Amino acid sequence: MVLFAHGRGPGNTPAAARSAKTTFLGSLLTLRIAARFGEGRAMAASVITSGLLWVSALPLFHADWRFAVAVALQGLGWTAFMTFKITSVALRQRLCPEPLLGRMTATFRFVVWGSMPLGALAGALLGQRFGARTALWVGALGELLAVLPLLLSPLRGTRESRP
């Protein structure tokens, strides 16, 4: 999507508009999904569903009608991923003592946002060495593997956590 944003300002792209819409839709669905399946299962299902949607979109990125299907699958993947993002933040905020909320949030932001440049560097090196498609496949498959710690933790059976 970055290639199509040439000449536009940051955040003023079709991808940014799509992201805002899918984020909003995902936020509307999160509470219902977590209430029905429990927080742990909802988070795991969110990561698995988004990963599968992103993997299924990769073969469709071509300069024809398949591109529209790939973009739609990517958008649905982000909609599904919102359940994980929102539920995990709510869970952390409920479990953390109030005086430590700021430190906890800052630590998570530091780890998550701090690791993004490393992921971007790894993706760039993979793309340069093996091609963009291979780098995208590695990233999408890595997303599917990211659910393993969640599935192996006691959190997967959590309905709602209280401190």
Coordinates of N, CA, C and O in Angstrom, one line a residue:
M1 N 0.8 -1.2 0.0 CA 0.0 0.0 0.0 C 0.9 1.3 0.0 O 0.4 2.3 -0.5
V2 N 2.1 1.2 0.5 CA 2.9 2.3 0.5 C 3.2 2.8 -0.9 O 3.3 4.0 -1.1
L3 N 3.4 1.9 -1.8 CA 3.6 2.3 -3.2 C 2.5 3.2 -3.8 O 2.8 4.1 -4.6
F4 N 1.3 3.0 -3.3 CA 0.2 3.7 -3.9 C 0.0 5.1 -3.2 O -0.8 5.9 -3.6
A5 N 0.7 5.3 -2.1 CA 0.6 6.6 -1.3 C 1.5 7.7 -1.8 O 1.5 8.7 -1.3
H6 N 2.3 7.4 -2.8 CA 3.3 8.4 -3.3 C 2.6 9.7 -3.6 O 1.6 9.8 -4.3
G7 N 3.1 10.8 -3.1 CA 2.6 12.1 -3.4 C 1.5 12.5 -2.5 O 1.0 13.6 -2.6
R8 N 1.2 11.7 -1.5 CA 0.1 12.1 -0.5 C 0.8 12.3 0.8 O 1.8 11.8 1.1
G9 N 0.2 13.1 1.6 CA 0.7 13.4 3.0 C 0.5 12.2 3.9 O -0.3 11.3 3.6
P10 N 1.3 12.1 5.0 CA 1.1 11.0 5.9 C -0.3 11.0 6.5 O -0.9 12.0 6.8
G11 N -0.8 9.8 6.5 CA -2.2 9.6 7.0 C -3.3 10.0 6.0 O -4.5 9.8 6.3
N12 N -2.9 10.5 4.9 CA -3.9 10.9 3.9 C -3.9 10.0 2.7 O -3.6 10.4 1.5
T13 N -4.1 8.7 3.0 CA -4.0 7.7 1.9 C -5.3 6.8 2.0 O -6.0 6.8 3.0
P14 N -5.6 6.1 0.9 CA -6.7 5.2 1.0 C -6.5 4.1 2.1 O -7.5 3.7 2.7
A15 N -5.3 3.7 2.3 CA -5.0 2.7 3.3 C -5.4 3.3 4.7 O -5.9 2.6 5.5
A16 N -5.0 4.5 5.0 CA -5.4 5.1 6.3 C -6.9 5.2 6.4 O -7.4 5.0 7.5
A17 N -7.6 5.6 5.4 CA -9.1 5.7 5.5 C -9.7 4.3 5.7 O -10.6 4.1 6.6
R18 N -9.1 3.3 5.1 CA -9.6 1.9 5.2 C -9.3 1.5 6.7 O -10.1 0.8 7.3
S19 N -8.1 1.8 7.1 CA -7.7 1.4 8.5 C -8.7 2.0 9.5 O -9.1 1.3 10.5
A20 N -9.0 3.2 9.4 CA -9.9 3.9 10.3 C -11.3 3.2 10.3 O -11.9 3.0 11.4
K21 N -11.8 2.8 9.2 CA -13.1 2.2 9.1 C -13.1 0.8 9.7 O -14.0 0.4 10.4
T22 N -12.0 0.0 9.4 CA -12.0 -1.3 9.9 C -11.7 -1.3 11.4 O -12.2 -2.1 12.2
T23 N -11.0 -0.3 11.9 CA -10.7 -0.2 13.4 C -12.0 0.1 14.1 O -12.3 -0.5 15.1
F24 N -12.8 1.0 13.5 CA -14.1 1.4 14.1 C -15.0 0.2 14.1 O -15.7 -0.1 15.2
L25 N -15.1 -0.5 13.0 CA -16.0 -1.7 13.0 C -15.5 -2.8 14.0 O -16.4 -3.3 14.7
G26 N -14.2 -3.0 14.1 CA -13.7 -4.0 15.1 C -14.0 -3.5 16.5 O -14.4 -4.4 17.3
S27 N -14.0 -2.2 16.8 CA -14.2 -1.8 18.1 C -15.7 -2.0 18.5 O -16.0 -2.3 19.6
L28 N -16.6 -1.9 17.5 CA -18.0 -2.1 17.8 C -18.3 -3.6 18.1 O -19.2 -3.9 18.8
L29 N -17.5 -4.5 17.5 CA -17.8 -5.9 17.7 C -17.1 -6.5 18.9 O -17.5 -7.6 19.4
T30 N -16.0 -5.9 19.4 CA -15.2 -6.5 20.4 C -16.0 -6.9 21.7 O -15.8 -8.0 22.2
L31 N -16.8 -6.0 22.2 CA -17.5 -6.3 23.5 C -18.4 -7.5 23.3 O -18.4 -8.4 24.2
R32 N -19.1 -7.6 22.2 CA -20.0 -8.7 22.0 C -19.2 -10.0 21.9 O -19.6 -11.1 22.4
I33 N -18.1 -10.0 21.2 CA -17.3 -11.2 21.0 C -16.7 -11.7 22.3 O -16.7 -12.8 22.6
A34 N -16.1 -10.7 23.1 CA -15.5 -11.1 24.3 C -16.5 -11.6 25.3 O -16.3 -12.5 26.1
A35 N -17.7 -11.0 25.3 CA -18.8 -11.4 26.2 C -19.3 -12.9 25.9 O -19.5 -13.7 26.8
R36 N -19.3 -13.1 24.6 CA -19.8 -14.4 24.2 C -18.8 -15.6 24.4 O -19.2 -16.7 24.9
F37 N -17.6 -15.3 24.0 CA -16.6 -16.4 24.1 C -15.6 -16.3 25.3 O -14.8 -17.3 25.5
G38 N -15.6 -15.2 26.0 CA -14.6 -15.0 27.0 C -13.4 -14.3 26.4 O -13.1 -14.4 25.3
E39 N -12.8 -13.5 27.3 CA -11.7 -12.7 26.8 C -10.5 -13.5 26.2 O -10.0 -13.1 25.2
G40 N -10.1 -14.5 26.9 CA -9.0 -15.3 26.5 C -9.2 -16.0 25.1 O -8.4 -15.8 24.2
R41 N -10.3 -16.6 24.9 CA -10.7 -17.2 23.7 C -10.9 -16.2 22.6 O -10.5 -16.4 21.4
A42 N -11.5 -15.0 22.9 CA -11.7 -14.0 22.0 C -10.4 -13.4 21.4 O -10.2 -13.2 20.2
M43 N -9.4 -13.2 22.4 CA -8.1 -12.7 21.9 C -7.4 -13.8 21.0 O -6.9 -13.4 20.0
A44 N -7.4 -15.0 21.4 CA -6.8 -16.1 20.6 C -7.5 -16.2 19.2 O -6.8 -16.2 18.2
A45 N -8.8 -16.2 19.2 CA -9.5 -16.3 17.9 C -9.3 -15.1 17.1 O -9.2 -15.2 15.8
S46 N -9.1 -13.9 17.7 CA -8.8 -12.7 17.0 C -7.5 -12.8 16.2 O -7.4 -12.4 15.0
V47 N -6.4 -13.2 16.9 CA -5.1 -13.3 16.3 C -5.1 -14.4 15.2 O -4.6 -14.2 14.1
I48 N -5.8 -15.5 15.5 CA -5.8 -16.6 14.5 C -6.6 -16.1 13.2 O -6.2 -16.3 12.1
T49 N -7.8 -15.5 13.4 CA -8.6 -15.1 12.3 C -7.9 -14.0 11.5 O -7.9 -14.1 10.3
S50 N -7.3 -13.0 12.2 CA -6.6 -12.0 11.4 C -5.5 -12.6 10.6 O -5.3 -12.2 9.5
G51 N -4.7 -13.5 11.3 CA -3.6 -14.1 10.6 C -4.0 -14.9 9.4 O -3.4 -14.8 8.3
L52 N -5.1 -15.7 9.5 CA -5.6 -16.4 8.4 C -6.1 -15.5 7.2 O -5.9 -15.8 6.1
L53 N -6.8 -14.5 7.6 CA -7.2 -13.5 6.6 C -6.0 -12.9 5.8 O -6.1 -12.7 4.6
W54 N -5.0 -12.5 6.6 CA -3.8 -11.9 6.0 C -3.1 -12.9 5.1 O -2.6 -12.5 4.0
V55 N -3.0 -14.1 5.6 CA -2.3 -15.1 4.7 C -3.1 -15.4 3.5 O -2.6 -15.5 2.4
S56 N -4.4 -15.5 3.6 CA -5.3 -15.7 2.4 C -5.3 -14.6 1.4 O -5.5 -14.7 0.2
A57 N -4.9 -13.4 1.9 CA -4.9 -12.2 1.0 C -3.6 -12.2 0.1 O -3.6 -11.7 -1.0
L58 N -2.5 -12.7 0.6 CA -1.2 -12.6 0.0 C -1.2 -13.1 -1.5 O -0.7 -12.4 -2.4
P59 N -1.8 -14.3 -1.8 CA -1.7 -14.7 -3.2 C -2.6 -13.9 -4.1 O -2.5 -14.0 -5.4
L60 N -3.4 -13.0 -3.6 CA -4.3 -12.2 -4.4 C -3.8 -10.8 -4.8 O -4.5 -10.1 -5.5
F61 N -2.6 -10.5 -4.3 CA -2.1 -9.2 -4.7 C -1.5 -9.2 -6.1 O -0.3 -9.4 -6.3
H62 N -2.4 -8.9 -7.0 CA -2.0 -8.8 -8.4 C -2.7 -7.6 -9.0 O -3.7 -7.1 -8.5
A63 N -2.3 -7.1 -10.2 CA -2.8 -5.9 -10.8 C -4.1 -6.2 -11.6 O -4.2 -5.9 -12.8
D64 N -5.0 -6.9 -11.0 CA -6.3 -7.1 -11.6 C -7.4 -7.2 -10.5 O -7.2 -6.6 -9.4
W65 N -8.5 -7.8 -10.8 CA -9.7 -7.8 -9.9 C -9.3 -8.4 -8.5 O -9.9 -8.1 -7.5
R66 N -8.3 -9.3 -8.5 CA -7.9 -10.0 -7.2 C -7.4 -9.0 -6.2 O -7.5 -9.2 -5.0
F67 N -6.8 -7.9 -6.7 CA -6.3 -6.9 -5.7 C -7.4 -6.4 -4.8 O -7.2 -6.2 -3.6
A68 N -8.6 -6.1 -5.3 CA -9.7 -5.6 -4.5 C -10.1 -6.7 -3.5 O -10.4 -6.3 -2.3
V69 N -10.1 -7.9 -3.8 CA -10.4 -9.0 -2.9 C -9.3 -9.0 -1.8 O -9.6 -9.2 -0.6
A70 N -8.0 -8.9 -2.2 CA -6.9 -8.9 -1.2 C -7.1 -7.7 -0.2 O -6.9 -7.9 1.0
V71 N -7.4 -6.6 -0.7 CA -7.5 -5.4 0.1 C -8.7 -5.6 1.1 O -8.6 -5.3 2.3
A72 N -9.8 -6.2 0.6 CA -10.9 -6.5 1.5 C -10.5 -7.5 2.6 O -10.9 -7.3 3.7
L73 N -9.8 -8.5 2.2 CA -9.3 -9.5 3.2 C -8.4 -8.9 4.2 O -8.5 -9.2 5.4
Q74 N -7.5 -8.0 3.8 CA -6.7 -7.3 4.7 C -7.5 -6.4 5.7 O -7.2 -6.4 6.9
G75 N -8.5 -5.7 5.2 CA -9.4 -4.9 6.0 C -10.1 -5.8 7.0 O -10.2 -5.4 8.2
L76 N -10.6 -6.9 6.6 CA -11.3 -7.8 7.5 C -10.3 -8.4 8.6 O -10.7 -8.6 9.7
G77 N -9.1 -8.6 8.2 CA -8.0 -9.0 9.1 C -7.8 -8.0 10.2 O -7.7 -8.3 11.4
W78 N -7.8 -6.7 9.8 CA -7.6 -5.6 10.8 C -8.8 -5.5 11.7 O -8.7 -5.2 12.9
T79 N -10.0 -5.7 11.1 CA -11.2 -5.7 11.9 C -11.2 -6.8 13.0 O -11.5 -6.6 14.2
A80 N -10.8 -8.0 12.6 CA -10.7 -9.1 13.5 C -9.6 -8.9 14.6 O -9.8 -9.2 15.8
F81 N -8.5 -8.2 14.2 CA -7.4 -8.0 15.1 C -7.8 -7.0 16.2 O -7.2 -7.0 17.3
M82 N -8.7 -6.1 15.9 CA -9.1 -5.1 16.9 C -9.6 -5.8 18.2 O -9.4 -5.2 19.3
T83 N -10.2 -7.0 18.1 CA -10.7 -7.7 19.3 C -9.5 -7.9 20.3 O -9.6 -7.8 21.5
F84 N -8.4 -8.4 19.7 CA -7.2 -8.6 20.5 C -6.7 -7.3 21.1 O -6.4 -7.3 22.3
K85 N -6.5 -6.3 20.3 CA -6.0 -5.1 20.8 C -6.8 -4.5 21.9 O -6.2 -4.1 23.0
I86 N -8.1 -4.4 21.7 CA -8.9 -3.7 22.7 C -9.0 -4.6 24.0 O -8.9 -4.1 25.1
T87 N -9.3 -5.9 23.8 CA -9.4 -6.8 25.0 C -8.1 -6.9 25.8 O -8.2 -6.9 27.0
S88 N -7.0 -6.9 25.1 CA -5.7 -7.0 25.9 C -5.5 -5.8 26.7 O -5.0 -5.9 27.8
V89 N -5.8 -4.6 26.1 CA -5.6 -3.4 26.9 C -6.5 -3.3 28.1 O -6.1 -3.0 29.2
A90 N -7.8 -3.7 27.9 CA -8.8 -3.7 29.0 C -8.3 -4.7 30.1 O -8.5 -4.4 31.3
L91 N -7.9 -5.8 29.7 CA -7.4 -6.8 30.7 C -6.2 -6.3 31.5 O -6.2 -6.4 32.7
R92 N -5.2 -5.7 30.8 CA -4.1 -5.2 31.5 C -4.5 -4.1 32.5 O -4.0 -4.0 33.6
Q93 N -5.4 -3.2 32.0 CA -5.8 -2.1 32.9 C -6.6 -2.6 34.1 O -6.6 -2.0 35.2
R94 N -7.4 -3.7 34.0 CA -8.1 -4.2 35.1 C -7.2 -4.9 36.1 O -7.4 -4.9 37.3
L95 N -6.2 -5.6 35.6 CA -5.3 -6.4 36.5 C -4.2 -5.5 37.2 O -3.7 -5.9 38.2
C96 N -3.9 -4.4 36.6 CA -2.8 -3.6 37.1 C -3.3 -2.7 38.2 O -4.3 -2.1 38.1
P97 N -2.5 -2.6 39.3 CA -2.9 -1.7 40.4 C -2.9 -0.2 39.8 O -2.0 0.1 39.0
E98 N -3.9 0.6 40.2 CA -4.0 1.9 39.7 C -2.8 2.8 39.7 O -2.5 3.5 38.7
P99 N -2.0 2.8 40.8 CA -0.8 3.6 40.8 C 0.2 3.2 39.8 O 1.1 4.0 39.5
L100 N 0.2 2.0 39.3 CA 1.2 1.5 38.3 C 0.7 1.6 36.9 O 1.4 1.2 36.0
L101 N -0.6 2.0 36.6 CA -1.1 2.0 35.3 C -0.3 2.7 34.3 O 0.0 2.3 33.2
G102 N 0.2 3.9 34.6 CA 1.0 4.7 33.7 C 2.3 4.0 33.3 O 2.7 4.0 32.2
R103 N 3.0 3.4 34.3 CA 4.2 2.7 34.1 C 4.0 1.5 33.2 O 4.8 1.2 32.3
M104 N 2.9 0.7 33.5 CA 2.6 -0.5 32.8 C 2.3 -0.1 31.3 O 2.8 -0.7 30.4
T105 N 1.5 0.9 31.1 CA 1.2 1.3 29.7 C 2.5 1.8 29.0 O 2.7 1.5 27.8
A106 N 3.3 2.6 29.7 CA 4.5 3.1 29.1 C 5.4 1.9 28.7 O 6.1 1.9 27.6
T107 N 5.5 0.9 29.6 CA 6.4 -0.2 29.3 C 5.9 -1.0 28.1 O 6.7 -1.4 27.2
F108 N 4.6 -1.3 28.0 CA 4.0 -2.0 26.9 C 4.3 -1.2 25.6 O 4.6 -1.7 24.5
R109 N 4.0 0.1 25.6 CA 4.3 0.9 24.4 C 5.7 0.9 24.0 O 6.0 0.8 22.8
F110 N 6.6 1.0 25.0 CA 8.0 1.0 24.7 C 8.4 -0.4 24.0 O 9.1 -0.4 23.0
V111 N 7.9 -1.5 24.5 CA 8.3 -2.8 24.0 C 7.7 -2.9 22.6 O 8.3 -3.3 21.6
V112 N 6.4 -2.6 22.4 CA 5.7 -2.8 21.2 C 6.2 -1.9 20.1 O 6.6 -2.3 19.0
W113 N 6.2 -0.6 20.4 CA 6.6 0.4 19.4 C 8.1 0.4 19.2 O 8.6 0.6 18.1
G114 N 8.8 0.0 20.2 CA 10.3 -0.1 20.1 C 10.7 -1.3 19.2 O 11.8 -1.3 18.6
S115 N 9.9 -2.3 19.2 CA 10.3 -3.5 18.4 C 9.8 -3.3 16.9 O 10.3 -4.0 16.0
M116 N 9.0 -2.4 16.6 CA 8.5 -2.2 15.2 C 9.6 -1.8 14.3 O 9.7 -2.4 13.2
P117 N 10.6 -1.0 14.6 CA 11.7 -0.7 13.7 C 12.5 -2.0 13.4 O 13.0 -2.2 12.3
L118 N 12.6 -2.8 14.4 CA 13.4 -4.1 14.2 C 12.7 -5.0 13.2 O 13.3 -5.6 12.4
G119 N 11.3 -5.0 13.4 CA 10.5 -5.8 12.4 C 10.6 -5.2 11.0 O 10.7 -6.0 10.0
A120 N 10.6 -3.9 10.9 CA 10.7 -3.3 9.6 C 12.0 -3.5 9.0 O 12.1 -3.8 7.8
L121 N 13.1 -3.5 9.8 CA 14.4 -3.8 9.3 C 14.5 -5.3 8.8 O 15.0 -5.6 7.8
A122 N 14.0 -6.2 9.6 CA 14.0 -7.6 9.3 C 13.2 -7.8 8.0 O 13.6 -8.5 7.1
G123 N 12.0 -7.1 7.9 CA 11.2 -7.2 6.6 C 11.9 -6.7 5.4 O 11.9 -7.2 4.3
A124 N 12.6 -5.6 5.6 CA 13.4 -5.0 4.5 C 14.5 -5.9 4.1 O 14.7 -6.1 2.9
L125 N 15.2 -6.5 5.0 CA 16.3 -7.4 4.7 C 15.8 -8.6 4.0 O 16.4 -9.1 3.0
L126 N 14.7 -9.2 4.5 CA 14.1 -10.3 3.8 C 13.6 -9.9 2.4 O 13.8 -10.7 1.4
G127 N 13.0 -8.8 2.3 CA 12.5 -8.3 1.0 C 13.6 -8.1 0.0 O 13.5 -8.5 -1.2
Q128 N 14.7 -7.5 0.5 CA 15.9 -7.3 -0.4 C 16.5 -8.6 -0.9 O 16.9 -8.7 -2.0
R129 N 16.6 -9.5 0.1 CA 17.3 -10.8 -0.2 C 16.5 -11.7 -1.0 O 16.9 -12.4 -1.9
F130 N 15.2 -11.9 -0.6 CA 14.3 -12.9 -1.2 C 13.1 -12.4 -2.0 O 12.4 -13.2 -2.5
G131 N 12.9 -11.1 -1.9 CA 11.7 -10.5 -2.6 C 10.6 -10.1 -1.7 O 10.5 -10.7 -0.6
A132 N 9.8 -9.2 -2.1 CA 8.7 -8.6 -1.3 C 7.7 -9.7 -0.9 O 7.2 -9.8 0.2
R133 N 7.3 -10.5 -1.9 CA 6.3 -11.6 -1.6 C 6.8 -12.5 -0.5 O 6.0 -12.9 0.4
T134 N 8.0 -12.9 -0.5 CA 8.5 -13.8 0.5 C 8.5 -13.1 1.9 O 8.1 -13.7 2.9
A135 N 8.9 -11.8 1.9 CA 8.9 -11.1 3.2 C 7.5 -11.0 3.7 O 7.3 -11.1 4.9
L136 N 6.5 -10.8 2.8 CA 5.1 -10.7 3.3 C 4.6 -12.0 3.8 O 3.9 -12.1 4.8
W137 N 5.0 -13.1 3.2 CA 4.6 -14.5 3.6 C 5.2 -14.7 5.0 O 4.5 -15.3 5.9
V138 N 6.5 -14.4 5.2 CA 7.1 -14.6 6.5 C 6.4 -13.8 7.6 O 6.1 -14.3 8.7
G139 N 6.0 -12.6 7.3 CA 5.3 -11.7 8.3 C 3.9 -12.3 8.6 O 3.5 -12.3 9.8
A140 N 3.2 -12.7 7.6 CA 1.9 -13.3 7.8 C 1.9 -14.6 8.6 O 1.1 -14.8 9.5
L141 N 2.8 -15.4 8.2 CA 3.0 -16.7 9.0 C 3.5 -16.4 10.4 O 3.1 -17.1 11.3
G142 N 4.3 -15.4 10.6 CA 4.7 -15.0 11.9 C 3.6 -14.6 12.8 O 3.5 -14.8 14.0
E143 N 2.6 -13.9 12.1 CA 1.4 -13.5 12.8 C 0.6 -14.7 13.4 O 0.1 -14.7 14.5
L144 N 0.6 -15.8 12.6 CA -0.1 -17.0 13.0 C 0.6 -17.6 14.2 O 0.0 -18.1 15.1
L145 N 1.9 -17.6 14.2 CA 2.7 -18.1 15.3 C 2.6 -17.3 16.5 O 2.8 -17.8 17.6
A146 N 2.3 -16.0 16.4 CA 2.2 -15.1 17.6 C 1.1 -15.6 18.5 O 1.0 -15.1 19.7
V147 N 0.2 -16.4 18.1 CA -0.9 -16.8 19.0 C -0.5 -17.9 19.9 O -1.1 -18.2 21.0
L148 N 0.6 -18.6 19.7 CA 1.1 -19.7 20.5 C 1.3 -19.3 22.0 O 0.8 -20.1 22.8
P149 N 2.0 -18.2 22.3 CA 2.1 -17.9 23.8 C 0.7 -17.7 24.4 O 0.5 -18.1 25.6
L150 N -0.2 -17.2 23.7 CA -1.6 -16.9 24.2 C -2.3 -18.3 24.4 O -3.0 -18.5 25.4
L151 N -2.2 -19.2 23.5 CA -2.8 -20.5 23.6 C -2.2 -21.3 24.7 O -2.9 -22.2 25.3
L152 N -0.9 -21.1 25.0 CA -0.2 -21.9 26.0 C -0.3 -21.3 27.4 O 0.2 -21.9 28.3
S153 N -0.9 -20.2 27.5 CA -1.0 -19.5 28.8 C -2.4 -19.8 29.5 O -3.3 -20.2 28.8
P154 N -2.5 -19.6 30.8 CA -3.8 -19.7 31.4 C -4.8 -18.7 31.0 O -6.0 -18.9 31.2
L155 N -4.4 -17.7 30.3 CA -5.3 -16.6 29.8 C -6.3 -17.1 28.8 O -7.4 -16.6 28.7
R156 N -6.0 -18.2 28.1 CA -6.9 -18.6 27.0 C -8.3 -19.0 27.5 O -9.2 -19.0 26.8
G157 N -8.4 -19.5 28.8 CA -9.6 -19.9 29.4 C -10.3 -18.7 30.1 O -11.4 -19.0 30.7
T158 N -9.8 -17.5 30.1 CA -10.3 -16.4 30.9 C -11.6 -15.9 30.3 O -11.7 -15.6 29.2
R159 N -12.6 -15.8 31.2 CA -13.9 -15.2 30.8 C -13.7 -13.7 31.0 O -13.9 -12.9 30.1
E160 N -13.5 -13.3 32.3 CA -13.2 -11.9 32.6 C -12.4 -11.9 33.8 O -12.7 -12.6 34.8
S161 N -11.3 -11.2 33.8 CA -10.3 -11.2 34.9 C -10.6 -10.0 35.8 O -10.8 -8.9 35.4
R162 N -10.6 -10.3 37.1 CA -10.8 -9.3 38.1 C -9.5 -9.3 39.0 O -9.1 -10.4 39.3
P163 N -9.0 -8.2 39.4 CA -7.8 -8.2 40.3 C -8.1 -8.8 41.7 O -9.3 -8.9 42.1

